[in-house]
Coordinates of N, CA and C in Angstrom, one line a residue:
M283 N 77.8 -26.1 -57.1 CA 76.2 -25.6 -56.6 C 75.7 -26.3 -54.8
F284 N 74.4 -24.5 -54.8 CA 73.8 -25.0 -53.1 C 73.2 -26.1 -53.2
G285 N 73.0 -27.2 -51.9 CA 72.5 -27.9 -51.6 C 72.5 -28.7 -50.3
L286 N 71.9 -30.1 -50.0 CA 71.3 -29.7 -48.8 C 72.4 -30.2 -48.5
F287 N 73.4 -31.1 -49.1 CA 74.6 -31.5 -48.9 C 75.6 -31.3 -48.7
R288 N 76.3 -30.1 -49.2 CA 77.3 -30.1 -49.6 C 77.2 -28.4 -49.4
K289 N 78.2 -28.0 -48.0 CA 78.3 -26.8 -47.0 C 78.8 -26.1 -49.1
S290 N 78.0 -25.0 -49.5 CA 78.7 -23.6 -50.4 C 80.0 -23.3 -49.8
S291 N 80.8 -22.6 -50.6 CA 82.2 -22.3 -50.7 C 81.6 -20.8 -50.6
Q292 N 82.7 -20.1 -50.1 CA 83.4 -19.0 -49.3 C 83.0 -17.8 -50.9
A293 N 83.4 -18.8 -52.0 CA 83.0 -17.5 -53.2 C 81.5 -17.5 -53.6
E294 N 80.9 -18.6 -53.8 CA 79.8 -18.3 -54.1 C 79.0 -18.1 -52.7
R295 N 79.1 -17.6 -51.3 CA 78.6 -17.3 -50.3 C 78.7 -15.4 -50.6
D296 N 79.8 -15.0 -51.5 CA 80.0 -14.2 -51.7 C 79.2 -13.2 -52.5
R297 N 79.2 -14.5 -53.4 CA 78.9 -14.3 -55.3 C 77.1 -13.4 -54.9
A298 N 76.2 -15.1 -54.2 CA 75.0 -14.9 -54.1 C 74.5 -13.5 -53.2
A299 N 76.0 -13.3 -52.2 CA 76.0 -11.7 -51.2 C 75.9 -10.5 -53.2
A300 N 76.8 -10.7 -53.6 CA 77.0 -9.1 -54.3 C 75.5 -9.8 -55.5
I301 N 75.1 -10.2 -56.0 CA 73.7 -10.9 -56.5 C 72.6 -10.3 -55.9
K302 N 73.0 -10.2 -54.2 CA 71.4 -10.3 -53.4 C 71.5 -8.7 -53.5
Q303 N 72.5 -8.3 -53.6 CA 73.0 -6.6 -53.7 C 72.5 -6.0 -54.9
M304 N 72.4 -6.7 -55.9 CA 72.2 -5.9 -57.2 C 70.5 -5.5 -57.1
V305 N 70.7 -7.2 -56.5 CA 68.7 -7.7 -57.4 C 68.5 -5.7 -55.8
R306 N 68.6 -5.4 -54.8 CA 68.1 -4.8 -54.6 C 68.0 -3.4 -54.5
E307 N 69.2 -3.5 -55.8 CA 69.4 -2.0 -56.4 C 68.6 -1.2 -57.5
I308 N 68.4 -2.8 -58.4 CA 67.5 -2.8 -59.4 C 66.6 -2.4 -59.5
L309 N 65.7 -3.1 -58.6 CA 64.5 -3.4 -58.1 C 64.1 -1.9 -56.7
A310 N 65.5 -1.0 -56.7 CA 65.2 -0.7 -55.5 C 64.2 -0.4 -53.8
L311 N 64.8 -1.8 -53.9 CA 64.2 -2.4 -52.4 C 64.8 -2.2 -51.2
G312 N 64.1 -1.9 -50.3 CA 64.1 -2.0 -49.2 C 64.7 -2.8 -48.0
E313 N 64.5 -2.6 -47.1 CA 65.8 -3.7 -46.2 C 64.4 -4.4 -45.3
E314 N 63.5 -4.2 -45.5 CA 62.1 -5.4 -45.7 C 62.0 -6.6 -45.9
T315 N 62.6 -6.3 -47.3 CA 62.1 -7.3 -48.6 C 63.5 -8.2 -48.2
T316 N 63.7 -9.6 -48.4 CA 64.0 -10.9 -47.9 C 64.1 -11.6 -50.1
I317 N 66.2 -11.2 -49.7 CA 66.3 -11.8 -51.0 C 67.2 -13.3 -50.7
S318 N 66.7 -14.2 -51.7 CA 67.3 -15.4 -51.8 C 68.4 -15.4 -53.0
V319 N 68.7 -15.9 -52.7 CA 69.5 -16.5 -54.1 C 70.6 -17.8 -54.4
S320 N 69.8 -18.9 -54.7 CA 70.0 -20.3 -54.7 C 70.2 -20.6 -56.0
E321 N 71.2 -21.6 -55.7 CA 71.7 -22.5 -57.3 C 71.5 -23.8 -57.9
I322 N 70.7 -24.1 -58.6 CA 70.0 -25.3 -57.8 C 70.1 -25.7 -59.7
Q323 N 70.5 -26.8 -59.7 CA 70.7 -28.5 -61.2 C 69.3 -28.9 -61.4
C324 N 68.4 -28.7 -62.5 CA 68.0 -29.2 -63.6 C 67.8 -30.9 -63.6
G325 N 66.9 -31.7 -63.3 CA 67.1 -32.6 -63.7 C 66.8 -33.5 -64.5
D326 N 65.4 -32.9 -64.9 CA 64.1 -32.8 -66.4 C 65.5 -32.4 -67.5
A327 N 65.6 -33.4 -68.6 CA 66.0 -33.4 -69.7 C 65.8 -31.9 -70.2
A328 N 64.6 -31.2 -70.4 CA 64.1 -30.4 -70.7 C 64.8 -29.3 -70.2
C329 N 65.6 -29.2 -68.9 CA 65.8 -28.3 -68.8 C 67.5 -27.3 -69.2
P330 N 67.9 -26.4 -68.7 CA 69.4 -26.1 -69.4 C 70.1 -26.1 -68.8
G331 N 70.2 -26.8 -67.3 CA 71.2 -27.4 -66.7 C 71.0 -26.7 -65.6
T332 N 72.6 -25.9 -65.2 CA 72.4 -25.7 -63.9 C 71.8 -24.6 -64.3
E333 N 71.2 -23.7 -62.7 CA 70.9 -22.0 -62.8 C 70.6 -20.7 -61.5
T334 N 70.9 -20.3 -61.5 CA 70.3 -19.6 -60.5 C 68.9 -19.0 -60.4
V335 N 69.1 -19.6 -58.6 CA 67.3 -19.3 -59.4 C 67.2 -17.8 -57.6
I336 N 66.5 -16.4 -58.2 CA 66.6 -16.0 -57.1 C 64.6 -15.6 -57.1
L337 N 65.2 -15.1 -55.7 CA 63.6 -15.4 -54.7 C 63.2 -13.4 -54.0
V338 N 62.7 -12.6 -54.8 CA 62.1 -11.7 -53.9 C 60.8 -11.1 -52.8
M339 N 61.5 -11.5 -51.6 CA 60.3 -11.3 -50.8 C 60.3 -11.1 -49.3
Q340 N 58.6 -10.1 -50.3 CA 58.5 -8.6 -49.6 C 57.3 -8.6 -48.6
P341 N 57.1 -8.1 -48.0 CA 56.2 -8.1 -46.7 C 54.5 -7.7 -47.0
G342 N 53.3 -9.1 -47.3 CA 52.7 -8.5 -48.1 C 52.2 -8.7 -49.5
V343 N 53.2 -9.4 -50.6 CA 53.5 -9.5 -50.9 C 53.5 -10.4 -51.9
K344 N 53.5 -10.8 -53.3 CA 53.4 -13.0 -53.2 C 54.8 -13.1 -53.8
T345 N 55.2 -13.5 -53.9 CA 56.7 -14.0 -53.5 C 56.9 -14.0 -55.0
R346 N 58.3 -13.3 -55.4 CA 58.6 -13.0 -57.0 C 59.9 -13.8 -57.1
A347 N 59.8 -14.8 -58.6 CA 61.3 -16.1 -58.6 C 60.9 -15.9 -60.4
Y348 N 62.7 -15.7 -60.2 CA 64.1 -15.0 -61.6 C 64.7 -16.0 -61.5
K349 N 65.1 -16.5 -62.5 CA 65.5 -17.7 -62.9 C 67.1 -16.7 -64.6
V350 N 68.3 -17.1 -64.1 CA 69.6 -16.9 -64.9 C 69.8 -18.7 -65.5
L351 N 69.9 -18.7 -66.3 CA 70.7 -19.6 -67.1 C 72.1 -19.8 -67.1
A352 N 72.2 -19.8 -65.5 CA 73.5 -19.4 -65.9 C 73.8 -19.6 -64.5
P353 N 75.0 -21.3 -64.4 CA 75.6 -21.0 -62.9 C 75.7 -19.6 -61.6
L354 N 75.6 -19.7 -60.4 CA 75.9 -18.7 -59.7 C 77.1 -18.1 -60.4
L355 N 78.5 -18.4 -59.9 CA 79.3 -17.9 -60.0 C 79.8 -17.4 -61.1
E356 N 78.8 -17.2 -62.5 CA 78.9 -16.9 -63.6 C 77.3 -16.0 -64.0
V357 N 77.3 -16.0 -63.2 CA 76.1 -14.7 -63.5 C 76.7 -13.4 -63.5
E358 N 76.2 -12.9 -63.9 CA 76.9 -11.0 -64.6 C 75.7 -10.2 -63.9
R359 N 75.6 -9.1 -64.1 CA 74.7 -8.1 -63.7 C 73.6 -7.7 -64.9
A360 N 74.4 -8.2 -65.7 CA 73.1 -7.5 -67.3 C 72.3 -9.0 -67.5
E361 N 72.3 -9.8 -66.7 CA 71.8 -11.0 -66.6 C 70.6 -10.7 -65.5
V362 N 71.3 -10.9 -64.8 CA 69.8 -10.0 -63.7 C 69.6 -9.1 -63.9
E363 N 70.1 -8.2 -64.7 CA 68.8 -7.0 -65.0 C 68.0 -7.0 -66.1
Q364 N 68.2 -8.3 -66.8 CA 67.2 -8.8 -67.9 C 66.6 -10.1 -67.4
A365 N 67.0 -10.8 -66.0 CA 65.5 -11.8 -65.3 C 64.9 -10.7 -64.5
L366 N 65.3 -9.7 -63.9 CA 64.8 -9.3 -63.1 C 63.6 -8.3 -64.0
A367 N 64.2 -7.7 -65.0 CA 62.0 -6.9 -66.0 C 61.9 -8.4 -67.0
G368 N 62.1 -9.5 -67.7 CA 60.9 -10.6 -67.9 C 60.1 -11.2 -66.5

């Protein structure tokens, strides 16, 4: 899990980069768009636990947030496509 007190592993960094590329391809985004991928652990009992959050930040457009209900290292392209479509 990414966090303030722990460095991400190389595998996590690689997977985050792969997810960013998926998002860029699926949404046909240019290099001017910033994409952030983070794994978070929700502390609320109603939350599903660990999830991956994707932020898409385009100049002049409100930031869009998407969630995949899976840990970063387990996120598959189909889940990214589903999150971006919903």
